[in-house]
Amino acid sequence: MPGSDSARKLTPREFKRKKILRAAIEVFARDGYFSARMTDVAKAADVADGTLYLYFDGKEHLLLSVFDDALERFIDQLKQEMERLDDPLAKLKVMVRLHLEALGRDRALAHVLQIETRHSRKFMRLLSRGKLGEYLSLLNDIVKEGQDLGSFRRDVNTGLATNVIFGAVDELVNRWLLADEPGDLTQYQGPLLKMLFQGIVPCEFHEGAAG
Amino acid sequence: MPGSDSARKLTPREFKRKKILRAAIEVFARDGYFSARMTDVAKAADVADGTLYLYFDGKEHLLLSVFDDALERFIDQLKQEMERLDDPLAKLKVMVRLHLEALGRDRALAHVLQIETRHSRKFMRLLSRGKLGEYLSLLNDIVKEGQDLGSFRRDVNTGLATNVIFGAVDELVNRWLLADEPGDLTQYQGPLLKMLFQGIVPCEFHEGAAG
DNA sequence: TCCAGATGAATGAACGCTCATTCATAGTTT
DNA sequence: AAACTATGAATGAGCGTTCATTCATCTGGA
């Protein structure tokens, strides 16, 4: 099944494509998407201005490609790692870990994914209907499975729980991006999961707390 | 103390300022911040192009003003409503309710606050250091107070809990904004709080879940 | 009451600059 | 010698901002 093996040799064309994508990440992260000039992306990729348009349909399509390319790799990895797991709780842990690891290791990419790709409603909808939707759907499946098996509460709406989990992780990454002295992003994995699993109110007070 | 009473009569200048701010919200929400033209904001405010610059220092400052103005009103209301409350749990409920109500009632404003103001790292830092920081600090205080009083778990980092709560609410609003048929935003208030308070894992499984 | 002069808020046409994109040309491979 | 790929200078539309000018309102002297 050639094409699905991510470790195979790249064709020259694929190689240059990747090189441009990487350059775009660096430049978009450094200057911001709107301030960034295509000329600078070309320069960073060591390629002529016009060449960009032989690989991408324009600036916006380049940004979209950065996003989808990154998420595709991430989703593949996620699926692969989850194959060996049955426990939804363990799956959720892995998902959060991979999410934090992937972004924690590449700050420029994180910046582009978290901030630059969210510049308009129109663009965000585009993302939601693409790879991001696939990712959220994966998360939703885990939550649903956990509820079916009884390891997650059944009395919270599945979609809402998905939303809370994603929102929490997403905001954590945002704060890490905005921090003046960002530490290791993955250090929060444990505490974050603890809070998501157990909530903020001790069990003995649960009756009066909600509602 | 004239000037702090939000219900007093507006001077002509204040009135026109508000009119421009409202127009900016509508136009930024409709076209997106970057696509929006100052000319169109002026048109929507029923004012000449140049007039905008008698009230604001430029396009970016106008966007910032929209944000700060909205948050200032929100924070004032929040402080006022919280004065009568002692219980941190109740305070948190009020905070989430007001947050969802304020945005749920004004979709254009929500759009601008959630999406258009987050177009760059630089701008987001500006927000964080201003009114948004004040808001987060308020939330952080509530969490801390709850932990001191024992109504919130002490074994979760205060800042992280603040982050999770804000992230969850924020993402909920985002999904509402992106939805094709958005319902009433406030309907999620109860379930959201329940999940934040109690977590996703039933109490009896807490031992093995975290970590 | 009337008017001359002063004030500054408001106007909107025009400016000037910034890029995303194009395409005629050049190079490279088969 | 075709076919494919790359180049980068030139283009021109788009738009934030400016500023010379207008005009409604106010002031105070007669």
Coordinates of C-alpha atoms (C1' of nucleotides) in Angstrom, one line a residue:
Chain A
M1 CA 0.0 0.0 0.0
P2 CA 2.4 2.7 -1.1
G3 CA 1.5 6.2 0.0
S4 CA 0.4 5.2 3.5
D5 CA 3.8 4.3 4.7
S6 CA 5.1 7.5 6.3
A7 CA 8.7 6.4 6.5
R8 CA 9.2 5.6 2.8
K9 CA 11.5 7.7 0.7
L10 CA 10.1 11.0 -0.5
T11 CA 9.9 11.9 -4.2
P12 CA 11.8 15.1 -5.0
R13 CA 8.4 16.8 -5.4
E14 CA 7.2 15.6 -2.0
F15 CA 10.5 16.7 -0.5
K16 CA 10.3 20.2 -1.8
R17 CA 6.7 20.4 -0.7
K18 CA 7.7 19.5 2.8
K19 CA 10.5 22.0 2.7
I20 CA 8.0 24.8 1.8
L21 CA 5.6 23.7 4.5
R22 CA 8.3 23.8 7.1
A23 CA 9.4 27.2 5.9
A24 CA 5.8 28.4 6.1
I25 CA 5.6 27.2 9.7
E26 CA 8.7 29.2 10.6
V27 CA 7.7 32.3 8.9
F28 CA 4.0 32.3 9.9
A29 CA 5.1 31.7 13.5
R30 CA 7.7 34.4 13.4
D31 CA 5.7 37.2 11.7
G32 CA 2.1 36.0 12.0
Y33 CA 0.1 34.9 9.0
F34 CA -1.1 38.3 7.9
S35 CA 2.2 40.1 8.3
A36 CA 4.1 37.3 6.7
R37 CA 5.0 37.8 3.1
M38 CA 5.1 35.0 0.5
T39 CA 8.5 36.3 -0.5
D40 CA 9.8 35.5 2.9
V41 CA 8.4 32.0 2.9
A42 CA 10.0 31.5 -0.5
K43 CA 13.3 32.8 0.9
A44 CA 13.1 30.6 3.9
A45 CA 12.4 27.6 1.7
D46 CA 15.3 28.5 -0.5
V47 CA 13.0 28.7 -3.5
A48 CA 11.7 31.3 -5.9
D49 CA 8.5 33.2 -5.3
G50 CA 6.7 31.6 -8.2
T51 CA 7.7 28.1 -7.1
L52 CA 5.3 28.4 -4.2
Y53 CA 2.4 28.6 -6.6
L54 CA 3.5 25.4 -8.3
Y55 CA 2.9 23.6 -5.0
F56 CA 0.1 25.5 -3.4
D57 CA -2.9 27.4 -4.7
G58 CA -2.0 30.6 -2.7
K59 CA -1.3 31.9 0.7
E60 CA -4.4 30.7 2.3
H61 CA -4.1 27.2 0.8
L62 CA -0.6 27.1 2.1
L63 CA -1.8 27.8 5.6
L64 CA -4.5 25.2 5.3
S65 CA -1.9 22.7 4.1
V66 CA 0.3 23.3 7.1
F67 CA -2.7 22.6 9.3
D68 CA -3.9 19.5 7.6
D69 CA -0.5 18.0 7.0
A70 CA 0.3 18.3 10.7
L71 CA -3.0 16.9 11.9
E72 CA -2.8 14.1 9.4
R73 CA 0.5 12.9 10.8
F74 CA -0.9 13.3 14.3
I75 CA -4.0 11.4 13.7
D76 CA -2.1 8.5 12.1
Q77 CA 0.2 8.3 15.1
L78 CA -2.8 8.4 17.4
K79 CA -4.6 5.6 15.6
Q80 CA -1.5 3.5 15.6
E81 CA -0.9 3.9 19.3
M82 CA -4.5 3.3 20.2
E83 CA -4.8 0.0 18.4
R84 CA -3.1 -1.8 21.3
L85 CA -5.4 -0.3 23.9
D86 CA -8.8 -1.3 25.1
D87 CA -9.4 0.8 28.2
P88 CA -10.9 4.2 27.2
L89 CA -9.3 5.8 30.2
A90 CA -5.9 4.7 28.9
K91 CA -6.8 5.9 25.4
L92 CA -7.7 9.3 26.7
K93 CA -4.4 9.5 28.5
V94 CA -2.5 8.6 25.4
M95 CA -4.4 11.1 23.4
V96 CA -3.6 13.9 25.8
R97 CA 0.0 12.8 26.1
L98 CA 0.5 12.8 22.3
H99 CA -1.3 16.1 21.9
L100 CA 1.0 17.8 24.4
E101 CA 4.1 16.0 23.1
A102 CA 3.5 16.9 19.5
L103 CA 3.0 20.6 20.2
G104 CA 5.5 20.7 23.0
R105 CA 8.3 19.6 20.8
D106 CA 7.5 22.1 18.0
R107 CA 6.7 25.5 19.3
A108 CA 6.5 27.2 15.9
L109 CA 4.0 24.6 14.7
A110 CA 2.0 25.0 17.9
H111 CA 1.9 28.7 17.3
V112 CA 0.6 28.3 13.8
L113 CA -2.0 25.7 14.7
Q114 CA -3.2 27.5 17.8
I115 CA -3.3 31.1 16.7
E116 CA -2.6 31.8 13.1
T117 CA -5.1 29.2 11.7
R118 CA -7.9 30.8 13.8
H119 CA -8.0 34.2 12.2
S120 CA -11.5 34.0 10.9
R121 CA -14.8 32.1 11.3
K122 CA -14.7 31.1 7.7
F123 CA -11.3 29.5 8.0
M124 CA -12.2 27.8 11.3
R125 CA -15.2 26.2 9.8
L126 CA -12.9 24.9 7.0
L127 CA -10.7 23.3 9.6
S128 CA -13.6 21.9 11.6
R129 CA -14.9 20.2 8.5
G130 CA -11.5 18.7 7.7
K131 CA -8.8 17.0 9.8
L132 CA -9.8 18.8 13.0
G133 CA -13.3 17.4 12.8
E134 CA -11.7 13.9 12.4
Y135 CA -9.6 14.5 15.5
L136 CA -12.6 15.7 17.5
S137 CA -14.6 12.7 16.3
L138 CA -11.9 10.4 17.5
L139 CA -12.0 12.0 20.9
N140 CA -15.8 11.8 21.0
D141 CA -15.6 8.1 20.2
I142 CA -13.3 7.5 23.2
V143 CA -15.7 9.3 25.5
K144 CA -18.6 7.4 24.2
E145 CA -16.9 4.1 24.5
G146 CA -15.9 5.0 28.1
Q147 CA -19.5 5.8 28.9
D148 CA -20.8 2.6 27.4
L149 CA -18.3 0.6 29.4
G150 CA -19.2 2.5 32.6
S151 CA -15.7 3.9 33.2
F152 CA -16.9 7.4 32.4
R153 CA -20.0 9.0 33.9
R154 CA -23.1 8.5 31.8
D155 CA -24.8 11.5 33.1
V156 CA -22.8 14.0 31.2
N157 CA -23.5 14.7 27.5
T158 CA -20.9 13.1 25.4
G159 CA -20.4 16.0 23.1
L160 CA -20.1 18.4 26.0
A161 CA -17.5 16.2 27.7
T162 CA -15.5 16.1 24.4
N163 CA -15.8 19.8 24.3
V164 CA -14.6 20.3 27.8
I165 CA -11.6 18.0 27.3
F166 CA -10.5 19.6 24.1
G167 CA -11.1 23.0 25.4
A168 CA -9.0 22.4 28.5
V169 CA -6.1 20.9 26.5
D170 CA -6.3 23.6 23.9
E171 CA -6.3 26.4 26.4
L172 CA -3.3 24.9 28.2
V173 CA -1.3 25.0 25.0
N174 CA -2.4 28.6 24.5
R175 CA -1.1 29.6 27.9
W176 CA 2.1 27.8 27.2
L177 CA 2.5 29.7 24.0
L178 CA 1.8 33.0 25.6
A179 CA 4.1 32.4 28.6
D180 CA 7.3 34.4 28.8
E181 CA 9.3 31.4 30.1
P182 CA 7.5 28.3 28.8
G183 CA 8.6 25.1 30.5
D184 CA 8.0 21.6 29.3
L185 CA 4.4 21.4 28.1
T186 CA 4.1 17.7 28.9
Q187 CA 4.6 18.3 32.6
Y188 CA 1.0 19.3 32.9
Q189 CA -0.3 16.0 31.5
G190 CA -0.9 14.3 34.8
P191 CA -2.5 17.2 36.7
L192 CA -4.7 18.0 33.7
L193 CA -6.0 14.5 33.4
K194 CA -6.6 14.4 37.2
M195 CA -8.7 17.5 37.0
L196 CA -10.6 16.2 34.0
F197 CA -11.2 12.9 35.6
Q198 CA -12.1 13.9 39.1
G199 CA -13.4 17.5 38.7
I200 CA -12.7 20.3 41.1
V201 CA -15.2 19.4 43.8
P202 CA -14.4 16.6 46.2
C203 CA -16.7 13.6 45.9
E204 CA -18.3 14.0 49.3
F205 CA -19.8 17.3 48.2
H206 CA -21.1 16.2 44.8
E207 CA -24.8 16.2 45.7
G208 CA -25.1 19.9 46.4
A209 CA -22.5 21.1 43.9
A210 CA -24.0 20.5 40.5
G211 CA -27.2 21.9 38.9
Chain B
M1 CA -18.2 59.6 42.1
P2 CA -19.2 60.7 38.6
G3 CA -17.7 58.6 35.9
S4 CA -18.1 55.2 37.6
D5 CA -21.9 55.3 37.4
S6 CA -22.6 53.3 34.3
A7 CA -26.2 54.4 34.0
R8 CA -25.6 58.2 33.8
K9 CA -26.2 60.2 30.7
L10 CA -23.6 60.0 28.0
T11 CA -21.8 63.0 26.7
P12 CA -22.2 63.5 22.9
R13 CA -18.6 62.4 22.5
E14 CA -19.1 59.2 24.6
F15 CA -22.3 58.5 22.6
K16 CA -20.5 58.7 19.3
R17 CA -17.7 56.6 20.6
K18 CA -20.1 53.9 21.5
K19 CA -21.8 54.2 18.2
I20 CA -18.5 53.6 16.4
L21 CA -17.7 50.7 18.7
R22 CA -21.0 49.0 18.0
A23 CA -20.5 49.5 14.2
A24 CA -17.0 48.0 14.5
I25 CA -18.5 44.9 16.2
E26 CA -21.0 44.4 13.4
V27 CA -18.5 45.0 10.6
F28 CA -15.7 43.0 12.1
A29 CA -18.1 40.1 12.8
R30 CA -19.6 40.3 9.4
D31 CA -16.4 40.6 7.3
G32 CA -13.7 39.5 9.7
Y33 CA -11.1 41.9 11.1
F34 CA -8.7 41.7 8.2
S35 CA -11.2 41.8 5.4
A36 CA -13.1 44.6 7.1
R37 CA -12.4 48.1 5.8
M38 CA -12.4 51.2 7.9
T39 CA -14.6 52.8 5.3
D40 CA -17.3 50.2 6.0
V41 CA -17.0 50.7 9.8
A42 CA -17.4 54.4 9.2
K43 CA -20.4 53.8 6.9
A44 CA -22.0 51.5 9.5
A45 CA -21.5 54.1 12.2
D46 CA -22.9 56.8 9.9
V47 CA -19.7 58.8 10.2
A48 CA -17.0 60.0 7.9
D49 CA -13.8 57.9 7.5
G50 CA -11.7 60.5 9.1
T51 CA -13.9 60.7 12.2
L52 CA -12.9 57.2 13.2
Y53 CA -9.4 58.6 13.8
L54 CA -10.7 61.3 16.1
Y55 CA -11.9 58.6 18.4
F56 CA -9.4 55.8 17.9
D57 CA -5.8 55.6 17.1
G58 CA -6.3 53.2 14.1
K59 CA -7.8 50.0 13.1
E60 CA -5.9 47.8 15.7
H61 CA -6.7 50.2 18.5
L62 CA -10.4 50.1 17.5
L63 CA -10.4 46.3 17.8
L64 CA -8.6 46.5 21.1
S65 CA -11.2 49.0 22.3
V66 CA -14.0 46.8 21.4
F67 CA -12.5 44.1 23.5
D68 CA -11.6 46.1 26.5
D69 CA -14.9 48.0 26.5
A70 CA -16.9 44.8 26.5
L71 CA -14.7 43.1 29.1
E72 CA -14.9 46.1 31.4
R73 CA -18.6 46.1 31.4
F74 CA -18.6 42.4 32.0
I75 CA -16.1 42.6 34.9
D76 CA -18.1 45.4 36.6
Q77 CA -21.2 43.4 36.4
L78 CA -19.4 40.3 37.7
K79 CA -17.9 42.1 40.7
Q80 CA -21.3 43.6 41.5
E81 CA -23.1 40.3 41.4
M82 CA -20.4 38.6 43.5
E83 CA -20.5 41.0 46.3
R84 CA -23.5 39.3 47.8
L85 CA -22.0 35.9 47.6
D86 CA -19.7 34.0 50.0
D87 CA -19.7 30.5 48.6
P88 CA -17.0 30.1 46.0
L89 CA -19.1 27.4 44.4
A90 CA -21.9 29.8 44.0
K91 CA -19.5 32.5 42.7
L92 CA -18.2 30.1 40.0
K93 CA -21.7 29.3 39.0
V94 CA -22.5 33.0 38.6
M95 CA -19.3 33.7 36.7
V96 CA -20.1 30.9 34.2
R97 CA -23.7 32.0 33.9
L98 CA -22.8 35.6 33.2
H99 CA -20.1 34.6 30.8
L100 CA -22.5 32.5 28.8
E101 CA -25.4 35.0 29.1
A102 CA -23.2 38.0 28.0
L103 CA -22.0 36.2 24.8
G104 CA -25.2 34.3 24.2
R105 CA -27.1 37.5 23.9
D106 CA -24.7 39.2 21.5
R107 CA -23.5 36.8 18.8
A108 CA -21.6 39.5 16.8
L109 CA -19.7 40.5 19.9
A110 CA -19.0 36.9 20.8
H111 CA -17.6 36.4 17.3
V112 CA -15.2 39.4 17.6
L113 CA -14.1 38.4 21.1
Q114 CA -13.6 34.8 20.4
I115 CA -12.1 34.9 17.0
E116 CA -11.2 38.2 15.5
T117 CA -9.2 39.4 18.6
R118 CA -7.0 36.3 18.5
H119 CA -5.4 36.8 15.2
S120 CA -1.8 37.1 16.4
R121 CA 0.4 36.2 19.4
K122 CA 1.3 39.8 19.8
F123 CA -2.3 40.9 20.0
M124 CA -3.2 38.1 22.4
R125 CA -0.4 39.1 24.7
L126 CA -1.8 42.6 24.7
L127 CA -5.2 41.2 25.7
S128 CA -3.8 39.0 28.4
R129 CA -2.0 41.9 30.0
G130 CA -5.2 44.0 30.0
K131 CA -8.8 43.3 30.9
L132 CA -8.6 39.6 30.0
G133 CA -5.8 39.2 32.6
E134 CA -8.1 40.9 35.1
Y135 CA -10.9 38.5 34.3
L136 CA -8.7 35.4 34.6
S137 CA -7.3 36.7 37.9
L138 CA -10.8 37.0 39.2
L139 CA -11.5 33.5 38.3
N140 CA -8.2 32.4 39.8
D141 CA -9.2 34.1 43.1
I142 CA -12.4 32.2 43.2
V143 CA -10.7 28.9 42.7
K144 CA -8.1 29.8 45.4
E145 CA -10.8 30.8 47.9
G146 CA -12.6 27.6 47.2
Q147 CA -9.5 25.6 47.9
D148 CA -8.7 27.5 51.1
L149 CA -12.3 26.8 52.3
G150 CA -12.1 23.2 51.3
S151 CA -15.0 23.3 48.9
F152 CA -12.6 22.7 46.0
R153 CA -9.9 20.0 45.9
R154 CA -6.6 21.2 47.1
D155 CA -4.7 18.7 45.2
V156 CA -5.1 20.4 41.8
N157 CA -2.9 23.3 40.9
T158 CA -4.9 26.5 41.2
G159 CA -3.6 28.0 37.9
L160 CA -4.3 24.8 36.1
A161 CA -7.8 24.5 37.4
T162 CA -8.4 28.1 36.3
N163 CA -7.1 27.2 33.0
V164 CA -9.3 24.2 32.6
I165 CA -12.4 26.1 33.6
F166 CA -11.7 29.0 31.3
G167 CA -10.7 26.7 28.4
A168 CA -13.9 24.7 28.8
V169 CA -16.2 27.7 28.7
D170 CA -14.2 29.3 25.9
E171 CA -14.3 26.3 23.7
L172 CA -18.0 25.9 24.4
V173 CA -18.6 29.4 23.1
N174 CA -16.4 28.6 20.1
R175 CA -18.5 25.6 19.2
W176 CA -21.6 27.6 19.5
L177 CA -20.2 30.2 17.2
L178 CA -19.2 27.7 14.6
A179 CA -22.5 25.7 14.8
D180 CA -24.9 25.9 11.9
E181 CA -27.9 26.1 14.0
P182 CA -26.9 27.6 17.3
G183 CA -29.3 27.2 20.1
D184 CA -29.4 29.0 23.4
L185 CA -25.9 29.2 24.7
T186 CA -26.9 29.2 28.4
Q187 CA -28.6 25.8 28.2
Y188 CA -25.2 24.3 28.6
Q189 CA -24.5 26.0 31.9
G190 CA -25.7 23.3 34.2
P191 CA -24.1 20.3 32.4
L192 CA -20.9 22.2 32.0
L193 CA -20.6 23.0 35.6
K194 CA -21.5 19.5 36.5
M195 CA -18.6 18.2 34.4
L196 CA -16.2 20.7 35.8
F197 CA -17.2 20.0 39.4
Q198 CA -17.5 16.2 39.2
G199 CA -15.1 15.3 36.4
I200 CA -15.7 12.6 33.9
V201 CA -14.8 9.5 36.0
P202 CA -17.2 8.3 38.7
C203 CA -15.9 8.7 42.3
E204 CA -15.6 5.0 43.0
F205 CA -12.9 4.7 40.3
H206 CA -10.9 7.7 41.2
E207 CA -7.9 5.8 42.7
G208 CA -6.8 4.2 39.5
A209 CA -7.8 6.9 37.1
A210 CA -5.4 9.8 37.7
G211 CA -1.7 9.9 37.3
Chain C
dT1 C1' -30.8 91.4 19.5
dC2 C1' -27.5 91.1 16.0
dC3 C1' -23.2 90.2 13.9
dA4 C1' -18.0 89.2 13.4
dG5 C1' -14.8 86.3 14.7
dA6 C1' -13.0 82.1 16.8
dT7 C1' -13.2 77.2 17.5
dG8 C1' -12.7 72.5 16.6
dA9 C1' -15.5 68.5 15.2
dA10 C1' -16.4 66.4 11.0
dT11 C1' -15.6 65.4 6.2
dG12 C1' -14.0 62.4 2.3
dA13 C1' -11.0 62.6 -1.8
dA14 C1' -6.4 61.5 -2.6
dC15 C1' -2.1 59.5 -1.3
dG16 C1' 1.3 56.2 -0.9
dC17 C1' 2.7 51.8 0.2
dT18 C1' 2.3 47.0 0.6
dC19 C1' 2.3 42.5 -1.1
dA20 C1' -0.1 38.3 -3.5
dT21 C1' 0.1 36.8 -7.8
dT22 C1' 1.6 36.3 -12.7
dC23 C1' 4.3 35.0 -16.7
dA24 C1' 8.0 35.5 -20.0
dT25 C1' 12.2 33.5 -19.7
dA26 C1' 15.8 30.1 -18.4
dG27 C1' 17.3 25.8 -16.9
dT28 C1' 17.1 20.6 -16.6
dT29 C1' 15.7 16.1 -17.5
dT30 C1' 14.3 12.3 -20.5
Chain D
dA1 C1' 13.8 18.5 -28.8
dA2 C1' 10.1 18.0 -26.1
dA3 C1' 8.4 18.3 -21.6
dC4 C1' 8.7 19.5 -17.2
dT5 C1' 10.3 22.6 -13.5
dA6 C1' 11.9 26.8 -11.6
dT7 C1' 12.9 31.7 -11.6
dG8 C1' 12.1 36.6 -9.9
dA9 C1' 11.1 41.1 -11.8
dA10 C1' 7.0 43.4 -12.8
dT11 C1' 2.2 44.3 -11.9
dG12 C1' -1.8 46.5 -10.0
dA13 C1' -5.5 46.1 -6.9
dG14 C1' -6.6 47.1 -2.3
dC15 C1' -6.9 49.8 1.7
dG16 C1' -5.2 52.4 6.1
dT17 C1' -4.4 56.8 6.9
dT18 C1' -3.9 61.9 6.2
dC19 C1' -5.1 66.7 5.9
dA20 C1' -7.0 70.8 3.5
dT21 C1' -11.4 72.3 3.8
dT22 C1' -16.2 72.9 5.5
dC23 C1' -19.6 74.3 8.8
dA24 C1' -22.3 74.3 13.0
dT25 C1' -21.8 76.2 17.3
dC26 C1' -20.2 79.4 20.7
dT27 C1' -18.4 84.0 22.4
dG28 C1' -18.6 88.7 23.5
dG29 C1' -18.8 93.4 21.9
dA30 C1' -22.0 97.0 20.2

